[in-house]
PDB file of N, CA and C in Angstrom:
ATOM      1  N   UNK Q   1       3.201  19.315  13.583  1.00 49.00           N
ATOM      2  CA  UNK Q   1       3.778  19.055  12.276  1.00 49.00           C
ATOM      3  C   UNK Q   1       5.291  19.136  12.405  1.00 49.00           C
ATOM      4  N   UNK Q   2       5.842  18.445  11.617  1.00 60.00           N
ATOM      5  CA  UNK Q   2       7.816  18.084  11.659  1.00 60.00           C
ATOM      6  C   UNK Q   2       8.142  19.104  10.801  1.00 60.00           C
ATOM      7  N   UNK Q   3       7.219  19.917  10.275  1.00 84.00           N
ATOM      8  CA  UNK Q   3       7.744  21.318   9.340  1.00 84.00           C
ATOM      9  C   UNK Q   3       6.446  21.932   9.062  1.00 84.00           C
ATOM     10  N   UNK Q   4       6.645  23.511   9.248  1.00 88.00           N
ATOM     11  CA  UNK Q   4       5.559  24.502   9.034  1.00 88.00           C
ATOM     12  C   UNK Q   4       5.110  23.996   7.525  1.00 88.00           C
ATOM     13  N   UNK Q   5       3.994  25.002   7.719  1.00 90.00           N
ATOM     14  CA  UNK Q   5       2.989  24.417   6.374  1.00 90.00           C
ATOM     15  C   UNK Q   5       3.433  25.246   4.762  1.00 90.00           C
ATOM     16  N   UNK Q   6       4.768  26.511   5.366  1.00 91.00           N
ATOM     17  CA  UNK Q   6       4.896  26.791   4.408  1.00 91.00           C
ATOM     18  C   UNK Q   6       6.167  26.145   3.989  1.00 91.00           C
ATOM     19  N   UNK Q   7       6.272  25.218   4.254  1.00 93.00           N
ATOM     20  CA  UNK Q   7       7.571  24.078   3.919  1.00 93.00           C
ATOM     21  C   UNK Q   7       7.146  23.343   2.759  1.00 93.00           C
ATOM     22  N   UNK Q   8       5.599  23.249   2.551  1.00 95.00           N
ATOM     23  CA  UNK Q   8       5.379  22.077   1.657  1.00 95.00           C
ATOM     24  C   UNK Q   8       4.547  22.506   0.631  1.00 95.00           C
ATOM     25  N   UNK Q   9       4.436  24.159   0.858  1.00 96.00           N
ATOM     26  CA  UNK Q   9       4.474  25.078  -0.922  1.00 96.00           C
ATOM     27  C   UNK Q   9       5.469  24.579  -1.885  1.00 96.00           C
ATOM     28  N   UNK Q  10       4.194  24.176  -3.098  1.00 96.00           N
ATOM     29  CA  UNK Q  10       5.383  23.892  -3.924  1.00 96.00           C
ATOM     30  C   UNK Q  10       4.678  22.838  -4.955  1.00 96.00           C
ATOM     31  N   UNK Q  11       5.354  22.275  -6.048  1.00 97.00           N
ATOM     32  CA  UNK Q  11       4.902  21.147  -6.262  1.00 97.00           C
ATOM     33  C   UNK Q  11       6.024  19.716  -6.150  1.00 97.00           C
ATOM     34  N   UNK Q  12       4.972  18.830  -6.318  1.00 98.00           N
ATOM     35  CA  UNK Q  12       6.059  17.429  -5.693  1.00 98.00           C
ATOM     36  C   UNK Q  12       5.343  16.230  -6.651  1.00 98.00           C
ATOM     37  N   UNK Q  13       6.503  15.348  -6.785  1.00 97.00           N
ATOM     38  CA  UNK Q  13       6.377  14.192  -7.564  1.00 97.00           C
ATOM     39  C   UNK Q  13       6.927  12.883  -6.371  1.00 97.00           C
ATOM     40  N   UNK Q  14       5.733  11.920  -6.904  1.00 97.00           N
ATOM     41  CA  UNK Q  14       5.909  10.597  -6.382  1.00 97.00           C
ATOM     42  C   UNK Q  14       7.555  10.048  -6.745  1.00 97.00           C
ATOM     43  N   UNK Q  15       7.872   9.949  -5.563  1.00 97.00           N
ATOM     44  CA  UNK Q  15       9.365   9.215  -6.329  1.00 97.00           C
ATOM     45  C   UNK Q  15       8.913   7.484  -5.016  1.00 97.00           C
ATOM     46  N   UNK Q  16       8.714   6.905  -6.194  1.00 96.00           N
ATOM     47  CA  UNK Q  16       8.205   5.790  -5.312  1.00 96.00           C
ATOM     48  C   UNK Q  16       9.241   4.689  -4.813  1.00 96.00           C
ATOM     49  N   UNK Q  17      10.201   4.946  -6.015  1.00 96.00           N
ATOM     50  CA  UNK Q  17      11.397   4.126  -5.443  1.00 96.00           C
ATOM     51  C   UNK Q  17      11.789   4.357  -3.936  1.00 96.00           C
ATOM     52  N   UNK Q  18      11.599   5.606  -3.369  1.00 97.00           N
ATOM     53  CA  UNK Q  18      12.119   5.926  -2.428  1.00 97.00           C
ATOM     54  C   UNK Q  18      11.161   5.331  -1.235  1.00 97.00           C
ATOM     55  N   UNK Q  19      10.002   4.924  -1.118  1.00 97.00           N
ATOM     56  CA  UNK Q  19       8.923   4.493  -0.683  1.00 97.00           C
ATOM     57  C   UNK Q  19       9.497   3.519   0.486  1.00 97.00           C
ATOM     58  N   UNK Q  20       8.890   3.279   1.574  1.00 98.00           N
ATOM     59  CA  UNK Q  20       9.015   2.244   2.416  1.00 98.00           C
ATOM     60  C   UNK Q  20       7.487   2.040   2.821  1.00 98.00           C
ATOM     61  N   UNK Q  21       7.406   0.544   3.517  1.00 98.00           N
ATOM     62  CA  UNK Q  21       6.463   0.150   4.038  1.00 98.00           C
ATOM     63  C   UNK Q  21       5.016   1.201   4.409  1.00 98.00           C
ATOM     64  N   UNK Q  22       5.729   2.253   5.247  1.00 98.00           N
ATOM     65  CA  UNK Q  22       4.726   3.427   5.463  1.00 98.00           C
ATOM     66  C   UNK Q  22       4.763   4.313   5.145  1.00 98.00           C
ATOM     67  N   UNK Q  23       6.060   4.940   4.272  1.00 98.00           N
ATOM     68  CA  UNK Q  23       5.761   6.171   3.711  1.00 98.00           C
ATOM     69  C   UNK Q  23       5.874   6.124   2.452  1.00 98.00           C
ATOM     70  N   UNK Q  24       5.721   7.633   1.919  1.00 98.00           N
ATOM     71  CA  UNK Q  24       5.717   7.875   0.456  1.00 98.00           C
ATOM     72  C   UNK Q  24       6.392   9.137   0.633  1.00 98.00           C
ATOM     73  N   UNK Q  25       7.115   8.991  -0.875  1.00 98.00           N
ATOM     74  CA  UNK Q  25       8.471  10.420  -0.475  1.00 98.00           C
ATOM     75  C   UNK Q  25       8.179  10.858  -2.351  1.00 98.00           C
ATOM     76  N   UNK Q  26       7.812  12.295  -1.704  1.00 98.00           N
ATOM     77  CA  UNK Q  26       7.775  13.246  -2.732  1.00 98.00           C
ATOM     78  C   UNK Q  26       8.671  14.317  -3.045  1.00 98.00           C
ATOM     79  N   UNK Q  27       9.320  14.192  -4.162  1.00 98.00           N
ATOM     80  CA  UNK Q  27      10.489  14.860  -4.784  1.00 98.00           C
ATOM     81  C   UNK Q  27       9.880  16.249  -5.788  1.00 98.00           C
ATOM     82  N   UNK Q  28      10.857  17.440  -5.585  1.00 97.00           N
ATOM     83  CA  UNK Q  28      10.340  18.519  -6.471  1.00 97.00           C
ATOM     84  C   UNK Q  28      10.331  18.207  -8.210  1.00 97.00           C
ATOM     85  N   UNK Q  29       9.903  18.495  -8.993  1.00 96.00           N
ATOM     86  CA  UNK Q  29      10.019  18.204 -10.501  1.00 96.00           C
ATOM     87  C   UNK Q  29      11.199  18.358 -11.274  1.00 96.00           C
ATOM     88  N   UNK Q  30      12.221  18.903 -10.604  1.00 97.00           N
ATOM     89  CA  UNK Q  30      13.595  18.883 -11.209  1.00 97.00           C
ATOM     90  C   UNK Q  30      14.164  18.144 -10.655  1.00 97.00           C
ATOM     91  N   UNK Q  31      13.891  16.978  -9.669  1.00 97.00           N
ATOM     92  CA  UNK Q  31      14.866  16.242  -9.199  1.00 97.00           C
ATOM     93  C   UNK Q  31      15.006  15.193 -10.210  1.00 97.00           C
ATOM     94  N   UNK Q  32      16.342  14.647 -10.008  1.00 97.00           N
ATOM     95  CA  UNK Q  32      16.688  13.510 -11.217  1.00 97.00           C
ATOM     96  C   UNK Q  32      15.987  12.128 -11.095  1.00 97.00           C
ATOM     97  N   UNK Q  33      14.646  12.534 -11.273  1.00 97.00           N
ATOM     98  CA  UNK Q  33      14.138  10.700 -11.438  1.00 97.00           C
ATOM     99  C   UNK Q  33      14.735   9.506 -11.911  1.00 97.00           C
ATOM    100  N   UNK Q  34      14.722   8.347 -12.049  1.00 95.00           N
ATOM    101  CA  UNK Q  34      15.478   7.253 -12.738  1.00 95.00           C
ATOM    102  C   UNK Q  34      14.091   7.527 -14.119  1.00 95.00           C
ATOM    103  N   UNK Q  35      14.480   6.616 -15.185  1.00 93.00           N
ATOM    104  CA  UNK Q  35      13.033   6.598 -16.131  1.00 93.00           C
ATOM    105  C   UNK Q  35      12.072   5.553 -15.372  1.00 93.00           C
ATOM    106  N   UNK Q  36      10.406   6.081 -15.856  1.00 89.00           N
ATOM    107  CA  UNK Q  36       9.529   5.064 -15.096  1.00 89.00           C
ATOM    108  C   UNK Q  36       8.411   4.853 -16.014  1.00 89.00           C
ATOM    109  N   UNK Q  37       8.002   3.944 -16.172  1.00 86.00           N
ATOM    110  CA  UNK Q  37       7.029   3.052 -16.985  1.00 86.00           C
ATOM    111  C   UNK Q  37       6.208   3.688 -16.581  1.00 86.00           C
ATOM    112  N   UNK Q  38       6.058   4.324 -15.330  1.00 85.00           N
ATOM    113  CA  UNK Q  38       4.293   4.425 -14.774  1.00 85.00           C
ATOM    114  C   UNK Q  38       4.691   6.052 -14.572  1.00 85.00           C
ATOM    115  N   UNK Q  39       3.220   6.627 -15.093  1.00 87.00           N
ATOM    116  CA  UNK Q  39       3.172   8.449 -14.351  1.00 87.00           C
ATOM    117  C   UNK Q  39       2.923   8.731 -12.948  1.00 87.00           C
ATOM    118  N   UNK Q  40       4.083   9.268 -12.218  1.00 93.00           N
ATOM    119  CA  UNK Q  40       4.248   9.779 -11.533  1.00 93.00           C
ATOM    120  C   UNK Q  40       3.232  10.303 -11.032  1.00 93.00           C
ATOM    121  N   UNK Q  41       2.576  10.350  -9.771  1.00 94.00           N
ATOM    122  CA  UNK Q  41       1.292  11.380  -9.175  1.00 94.00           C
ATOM    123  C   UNK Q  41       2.231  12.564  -8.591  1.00 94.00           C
ATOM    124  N   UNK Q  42       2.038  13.528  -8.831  1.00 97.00           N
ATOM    125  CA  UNK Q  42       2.066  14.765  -8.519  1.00 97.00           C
ATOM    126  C   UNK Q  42       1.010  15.492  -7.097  1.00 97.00           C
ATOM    127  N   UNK Q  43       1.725  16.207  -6.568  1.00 98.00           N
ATOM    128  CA  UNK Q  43       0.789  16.875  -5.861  1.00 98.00           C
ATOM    129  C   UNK Q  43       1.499  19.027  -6.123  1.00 98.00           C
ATOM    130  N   UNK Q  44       0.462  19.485  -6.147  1.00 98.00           N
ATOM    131  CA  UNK Q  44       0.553  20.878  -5.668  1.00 98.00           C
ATOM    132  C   UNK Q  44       0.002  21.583  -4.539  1.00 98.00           C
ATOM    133  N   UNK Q  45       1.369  22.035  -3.390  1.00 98.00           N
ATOM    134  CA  UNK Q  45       0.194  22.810  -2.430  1.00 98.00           C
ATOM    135  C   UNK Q  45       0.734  24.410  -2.688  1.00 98.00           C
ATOM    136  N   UNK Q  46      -0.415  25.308  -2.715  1.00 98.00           N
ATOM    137  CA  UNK Q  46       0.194  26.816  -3.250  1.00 98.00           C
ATOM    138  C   UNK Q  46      -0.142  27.808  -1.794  1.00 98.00           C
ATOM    139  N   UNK Q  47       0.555  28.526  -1.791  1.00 97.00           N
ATOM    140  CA  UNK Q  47      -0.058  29.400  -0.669  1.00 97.00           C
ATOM    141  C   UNK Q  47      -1.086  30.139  -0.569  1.00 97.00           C
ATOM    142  N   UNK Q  48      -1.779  30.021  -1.268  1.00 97.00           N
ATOM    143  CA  UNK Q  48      -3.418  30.427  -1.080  1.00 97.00           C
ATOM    144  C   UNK Q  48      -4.314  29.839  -0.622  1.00 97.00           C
ATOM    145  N   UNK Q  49      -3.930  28.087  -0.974  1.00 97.00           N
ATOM    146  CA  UNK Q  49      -4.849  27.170  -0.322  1.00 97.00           C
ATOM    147  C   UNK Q  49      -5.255  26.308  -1.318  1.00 97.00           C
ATOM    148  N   UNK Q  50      -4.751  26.415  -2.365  1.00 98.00           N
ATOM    149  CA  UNK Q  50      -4.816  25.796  -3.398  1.00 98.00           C
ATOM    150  C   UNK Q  50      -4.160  24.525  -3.505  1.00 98.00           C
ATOM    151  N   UNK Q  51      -4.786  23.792  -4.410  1.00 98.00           N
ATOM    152  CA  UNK Q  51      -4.237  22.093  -4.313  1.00 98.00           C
ATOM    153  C   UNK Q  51      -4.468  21.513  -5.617  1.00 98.00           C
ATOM    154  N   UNK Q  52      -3.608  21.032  -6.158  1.00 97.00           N
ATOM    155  CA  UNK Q  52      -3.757  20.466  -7.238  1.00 97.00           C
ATOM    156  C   UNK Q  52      -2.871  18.623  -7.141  1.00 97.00           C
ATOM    157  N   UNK Q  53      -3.599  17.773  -7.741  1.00 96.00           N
ATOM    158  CA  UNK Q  53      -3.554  16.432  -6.952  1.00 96.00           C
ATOM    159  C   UNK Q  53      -3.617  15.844  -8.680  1.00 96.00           C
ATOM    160  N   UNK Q  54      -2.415  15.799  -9.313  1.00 95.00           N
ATOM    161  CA  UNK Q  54      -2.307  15.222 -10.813  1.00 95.00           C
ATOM    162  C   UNK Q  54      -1.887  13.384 -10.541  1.00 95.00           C
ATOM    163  N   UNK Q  55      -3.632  13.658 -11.329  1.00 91.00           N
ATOM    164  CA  UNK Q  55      -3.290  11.445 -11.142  1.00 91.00           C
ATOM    165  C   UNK Q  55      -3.403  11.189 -12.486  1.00 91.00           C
ATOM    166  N   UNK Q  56      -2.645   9.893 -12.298  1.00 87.00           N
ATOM    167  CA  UNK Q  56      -2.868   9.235 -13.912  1.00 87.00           C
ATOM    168  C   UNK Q  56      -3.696   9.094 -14.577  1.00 87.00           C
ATOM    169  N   UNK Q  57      -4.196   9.615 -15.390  1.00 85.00           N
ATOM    170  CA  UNK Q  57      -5.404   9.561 -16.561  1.00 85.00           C
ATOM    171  C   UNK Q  57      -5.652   8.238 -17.556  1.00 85.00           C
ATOM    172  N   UNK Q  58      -6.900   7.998 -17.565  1.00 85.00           N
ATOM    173  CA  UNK Q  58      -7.339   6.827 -18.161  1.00 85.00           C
ATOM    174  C   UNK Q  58      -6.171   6.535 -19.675  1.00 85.00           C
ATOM    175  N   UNK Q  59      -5.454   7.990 -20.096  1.00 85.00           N
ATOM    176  CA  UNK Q  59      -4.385   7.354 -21.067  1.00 85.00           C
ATOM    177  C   UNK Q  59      -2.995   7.640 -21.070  1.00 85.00           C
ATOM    178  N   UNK Q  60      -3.050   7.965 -19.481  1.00 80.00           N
ATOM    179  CA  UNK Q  60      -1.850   7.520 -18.256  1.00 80.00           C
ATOM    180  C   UNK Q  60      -0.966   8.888 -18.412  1.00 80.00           C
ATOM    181  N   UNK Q  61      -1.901   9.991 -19.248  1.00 84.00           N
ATOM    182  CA  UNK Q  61      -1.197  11.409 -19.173  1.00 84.00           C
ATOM    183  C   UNK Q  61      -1.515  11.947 -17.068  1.00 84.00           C
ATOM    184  N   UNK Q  62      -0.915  12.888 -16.848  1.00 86.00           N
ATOM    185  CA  UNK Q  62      -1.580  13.001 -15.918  1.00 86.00           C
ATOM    186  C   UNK Q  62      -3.077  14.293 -15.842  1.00 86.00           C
ATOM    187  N   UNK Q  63      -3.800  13.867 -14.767  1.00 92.00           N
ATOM    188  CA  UNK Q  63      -4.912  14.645 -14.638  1.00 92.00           C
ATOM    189  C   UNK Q  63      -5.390  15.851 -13.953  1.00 92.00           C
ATOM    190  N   UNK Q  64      -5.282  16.616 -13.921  1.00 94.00           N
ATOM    191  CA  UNK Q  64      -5.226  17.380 -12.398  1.00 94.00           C
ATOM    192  C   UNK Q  64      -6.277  17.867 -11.914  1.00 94.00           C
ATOM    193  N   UNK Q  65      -6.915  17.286 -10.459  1.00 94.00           N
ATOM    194  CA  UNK Q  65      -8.000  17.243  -9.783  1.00 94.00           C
ATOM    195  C   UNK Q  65      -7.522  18.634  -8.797  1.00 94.00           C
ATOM    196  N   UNK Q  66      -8.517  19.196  -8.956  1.00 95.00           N
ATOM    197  CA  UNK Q  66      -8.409  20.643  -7.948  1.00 95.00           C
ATOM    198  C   UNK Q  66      -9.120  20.827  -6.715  1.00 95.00           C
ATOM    199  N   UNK Q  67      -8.347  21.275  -5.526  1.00 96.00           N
ATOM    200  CA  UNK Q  67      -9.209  21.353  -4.310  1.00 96.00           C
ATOM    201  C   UNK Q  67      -8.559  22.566  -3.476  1.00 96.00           C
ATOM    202  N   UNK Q  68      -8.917  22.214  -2.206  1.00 97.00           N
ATOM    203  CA  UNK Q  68      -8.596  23.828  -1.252  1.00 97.00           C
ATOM    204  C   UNK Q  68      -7.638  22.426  -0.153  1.00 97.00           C
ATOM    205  N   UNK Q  69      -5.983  22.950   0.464  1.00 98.00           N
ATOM    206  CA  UNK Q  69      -5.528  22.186   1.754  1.00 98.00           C
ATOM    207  C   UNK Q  69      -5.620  23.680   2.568  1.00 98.00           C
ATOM    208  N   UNK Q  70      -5.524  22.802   3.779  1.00 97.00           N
ATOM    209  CA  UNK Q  70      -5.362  23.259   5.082  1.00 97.00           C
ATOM    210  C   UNK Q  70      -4.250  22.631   6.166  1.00 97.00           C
ATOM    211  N   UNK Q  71      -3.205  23.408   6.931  1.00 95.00           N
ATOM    212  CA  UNK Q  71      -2.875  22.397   7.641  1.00 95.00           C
ATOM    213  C   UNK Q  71      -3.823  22.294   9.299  1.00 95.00           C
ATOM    214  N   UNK Q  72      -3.735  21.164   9.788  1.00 93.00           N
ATOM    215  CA  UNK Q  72      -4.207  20.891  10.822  1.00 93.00           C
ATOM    216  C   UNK Q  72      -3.460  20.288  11.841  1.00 93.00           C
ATOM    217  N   UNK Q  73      -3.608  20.127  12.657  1.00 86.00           N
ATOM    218  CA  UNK Q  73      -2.652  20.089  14.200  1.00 86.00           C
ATOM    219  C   UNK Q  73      -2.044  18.454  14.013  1.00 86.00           C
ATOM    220  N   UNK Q  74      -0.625  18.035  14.538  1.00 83.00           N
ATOM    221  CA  UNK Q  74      -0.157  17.058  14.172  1.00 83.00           C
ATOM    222  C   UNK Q  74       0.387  16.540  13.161  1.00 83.00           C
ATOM    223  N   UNK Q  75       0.738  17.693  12.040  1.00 89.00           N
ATOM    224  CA  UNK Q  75       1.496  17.001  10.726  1.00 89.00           C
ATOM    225  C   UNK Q  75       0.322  16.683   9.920  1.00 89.00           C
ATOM    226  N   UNK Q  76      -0.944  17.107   9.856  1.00 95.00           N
ATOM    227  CA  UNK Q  76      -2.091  16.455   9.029  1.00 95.00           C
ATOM    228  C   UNK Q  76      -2.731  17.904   8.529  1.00 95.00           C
ATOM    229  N   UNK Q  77      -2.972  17.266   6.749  1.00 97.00           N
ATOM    230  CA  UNK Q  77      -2.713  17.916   5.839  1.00 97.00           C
ATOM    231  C   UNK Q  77      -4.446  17.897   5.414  1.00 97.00           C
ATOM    232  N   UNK Q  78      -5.607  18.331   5.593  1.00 97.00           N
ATOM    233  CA  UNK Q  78      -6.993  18.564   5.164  1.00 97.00           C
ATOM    234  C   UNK Q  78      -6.908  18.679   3.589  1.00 97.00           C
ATOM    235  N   UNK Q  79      -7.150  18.346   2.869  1.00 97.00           N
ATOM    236  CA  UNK Q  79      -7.879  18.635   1.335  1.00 97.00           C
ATOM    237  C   UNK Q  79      -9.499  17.933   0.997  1.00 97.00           C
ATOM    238  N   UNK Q  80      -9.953  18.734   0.218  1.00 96.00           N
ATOM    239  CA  UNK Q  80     -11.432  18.963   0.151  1.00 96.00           C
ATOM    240  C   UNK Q  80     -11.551  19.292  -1.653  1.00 96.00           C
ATOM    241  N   UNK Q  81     -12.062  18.875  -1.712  1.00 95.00           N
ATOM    242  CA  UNK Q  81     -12.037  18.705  -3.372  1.00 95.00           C
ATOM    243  C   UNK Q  81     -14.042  19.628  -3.544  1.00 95.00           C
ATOM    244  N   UNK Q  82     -14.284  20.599  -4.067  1.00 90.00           N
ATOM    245  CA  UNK Q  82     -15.479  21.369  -4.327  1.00 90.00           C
ATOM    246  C   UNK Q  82     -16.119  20.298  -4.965  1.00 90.00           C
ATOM    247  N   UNK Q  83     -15.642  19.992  -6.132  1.00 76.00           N
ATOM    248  CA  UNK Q  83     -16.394  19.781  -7.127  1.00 76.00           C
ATOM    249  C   UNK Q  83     -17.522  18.355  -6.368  1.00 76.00           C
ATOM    250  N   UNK Q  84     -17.287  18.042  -5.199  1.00 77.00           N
ATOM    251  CA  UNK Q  84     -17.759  16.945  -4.919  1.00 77.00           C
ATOM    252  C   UNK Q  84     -17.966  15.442  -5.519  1.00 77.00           C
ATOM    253  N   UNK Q  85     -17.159  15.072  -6.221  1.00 79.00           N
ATOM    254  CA  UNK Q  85     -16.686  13.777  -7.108  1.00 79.00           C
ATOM    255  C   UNK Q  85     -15.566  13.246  -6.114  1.00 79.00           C
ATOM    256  N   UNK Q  86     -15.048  13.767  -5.150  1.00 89.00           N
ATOM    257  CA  UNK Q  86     -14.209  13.225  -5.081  1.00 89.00           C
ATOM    258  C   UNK Q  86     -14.157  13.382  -3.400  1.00 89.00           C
ATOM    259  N   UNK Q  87     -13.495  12.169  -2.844  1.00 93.00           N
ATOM    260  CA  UNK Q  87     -13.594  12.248  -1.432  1.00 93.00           C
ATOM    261  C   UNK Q  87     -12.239  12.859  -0.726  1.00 93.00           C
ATOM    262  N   UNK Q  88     -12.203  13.852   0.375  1.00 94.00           N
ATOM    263  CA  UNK Q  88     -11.230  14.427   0.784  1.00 94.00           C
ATOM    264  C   UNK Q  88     -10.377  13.520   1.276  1.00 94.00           C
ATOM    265  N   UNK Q  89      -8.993  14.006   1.243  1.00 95.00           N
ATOM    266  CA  UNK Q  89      -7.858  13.694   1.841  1.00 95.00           C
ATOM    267  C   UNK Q  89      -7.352  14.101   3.000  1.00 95.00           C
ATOM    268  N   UNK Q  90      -6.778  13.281   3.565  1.00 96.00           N
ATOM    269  CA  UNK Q  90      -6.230  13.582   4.754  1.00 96.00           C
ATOM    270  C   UNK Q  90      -4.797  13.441   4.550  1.00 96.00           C
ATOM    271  N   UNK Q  91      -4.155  13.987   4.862  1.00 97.00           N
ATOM    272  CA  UNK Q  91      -2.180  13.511   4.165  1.00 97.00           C
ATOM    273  C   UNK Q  91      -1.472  13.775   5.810  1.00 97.00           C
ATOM    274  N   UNK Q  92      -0.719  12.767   6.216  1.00 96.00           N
ATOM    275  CA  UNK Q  92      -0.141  13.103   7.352  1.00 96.00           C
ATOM    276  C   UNK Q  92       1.712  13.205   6.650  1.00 96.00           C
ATOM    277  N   UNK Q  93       2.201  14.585   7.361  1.00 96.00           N
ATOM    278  CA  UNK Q  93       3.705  14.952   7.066  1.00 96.00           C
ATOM    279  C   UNK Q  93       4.706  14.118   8.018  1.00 96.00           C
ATOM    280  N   UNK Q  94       5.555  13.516   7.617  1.00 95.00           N
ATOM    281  CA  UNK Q  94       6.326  12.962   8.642  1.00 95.00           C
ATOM    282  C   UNK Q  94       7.201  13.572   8.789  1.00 95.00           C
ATOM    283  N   UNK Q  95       7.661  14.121   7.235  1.00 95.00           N
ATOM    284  CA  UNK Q  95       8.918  15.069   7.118  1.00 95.00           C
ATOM    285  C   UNK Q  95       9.245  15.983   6.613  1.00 95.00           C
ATOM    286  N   UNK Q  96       9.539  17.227   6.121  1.00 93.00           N
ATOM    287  CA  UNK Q  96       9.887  17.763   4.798  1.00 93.00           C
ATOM    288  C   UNK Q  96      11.368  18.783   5.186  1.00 93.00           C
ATOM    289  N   UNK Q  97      11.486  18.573   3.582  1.00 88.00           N
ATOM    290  CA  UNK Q  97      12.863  19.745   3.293  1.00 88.00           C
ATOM    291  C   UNK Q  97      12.504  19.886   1.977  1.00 88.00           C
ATOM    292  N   UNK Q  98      13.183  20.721   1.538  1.00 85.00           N
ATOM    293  CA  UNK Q  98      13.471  21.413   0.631  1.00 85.00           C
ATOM    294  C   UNK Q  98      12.964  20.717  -0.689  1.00 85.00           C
ATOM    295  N   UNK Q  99      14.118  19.519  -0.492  1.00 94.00           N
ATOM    296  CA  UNK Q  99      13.518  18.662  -1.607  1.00 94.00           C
ATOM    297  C   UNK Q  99      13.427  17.381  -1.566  1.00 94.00           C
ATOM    298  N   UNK Q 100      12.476  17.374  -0.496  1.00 97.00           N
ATOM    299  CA  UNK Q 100      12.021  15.925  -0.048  1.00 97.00           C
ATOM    300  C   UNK Q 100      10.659  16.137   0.826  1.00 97.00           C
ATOM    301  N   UNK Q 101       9.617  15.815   0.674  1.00 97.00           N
ATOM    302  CA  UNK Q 101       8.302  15.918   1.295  1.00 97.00           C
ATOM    303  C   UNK Q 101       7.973  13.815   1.402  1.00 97.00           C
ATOM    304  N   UNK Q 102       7.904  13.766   2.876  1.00 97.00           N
ATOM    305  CA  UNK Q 102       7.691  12.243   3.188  1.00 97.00           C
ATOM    306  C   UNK Q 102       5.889  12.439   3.649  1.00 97.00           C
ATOM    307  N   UNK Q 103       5.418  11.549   3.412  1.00 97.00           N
ATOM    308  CA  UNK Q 103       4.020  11.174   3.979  1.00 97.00           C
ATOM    309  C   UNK Q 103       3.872  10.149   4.224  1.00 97.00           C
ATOM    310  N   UNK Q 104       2.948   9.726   5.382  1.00 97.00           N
ATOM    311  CA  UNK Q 104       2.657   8.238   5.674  1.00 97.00           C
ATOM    312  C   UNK Q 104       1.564   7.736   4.745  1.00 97.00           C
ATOM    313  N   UNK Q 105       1.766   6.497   4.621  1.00 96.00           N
ATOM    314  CA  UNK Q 105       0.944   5.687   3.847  1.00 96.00           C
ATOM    315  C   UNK Q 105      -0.282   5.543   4.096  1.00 96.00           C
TER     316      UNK Q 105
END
């Protein structure tokens, strides 16, 4: 991984403008977004193992789907969702700081 796993405690917002071809770059919630037509996906990773994964809701509030991450060898990020509705994630880190968390696409 390009940064320990307690680098990417925290929560983070899609800033998609920032987006290229393969990644996706997630900004903390006080960073200065531009305004955006569309809700933002959110992610939370907490240090317990906790995960919270806020997607747009059928009336585009956001939703927040709950699961357990793990990190795993290589910058790759395990999430597992209990409730079984939902299929796990795999998130690979390319980068992080402070206030910037990159993932590949």
């Amino acid at each position: 991984m390009s940064c320990a796993p307690a680098d990417i405690v925290g929560s983070w917002l899609h800033s998609y403008e920032e987006d290229s071809q393969t990644t996706a770059v997630y900004r903390p919630p006080d960073h200065p977004f531009p305004p955006s037509r569309r809700v933002r996906r959110g992610l939370e990773f907490r240090a317990d193992g906790a995960f919270v994964d806020l997607r747009p809701g059928p009336d585009d509030r956001p939703r927040p789907v709950v699961g357990r991450w793990r990190a795993e060898e290589w910058g790759r990020i395990r999430v597992a969702f209990p409730s079984g509705r939902d299929a796990p994630l795999e998130l690979t880190v390319v980068s992080c700081a402070h206030d910037v968390l990159v993932l590949a696409k």
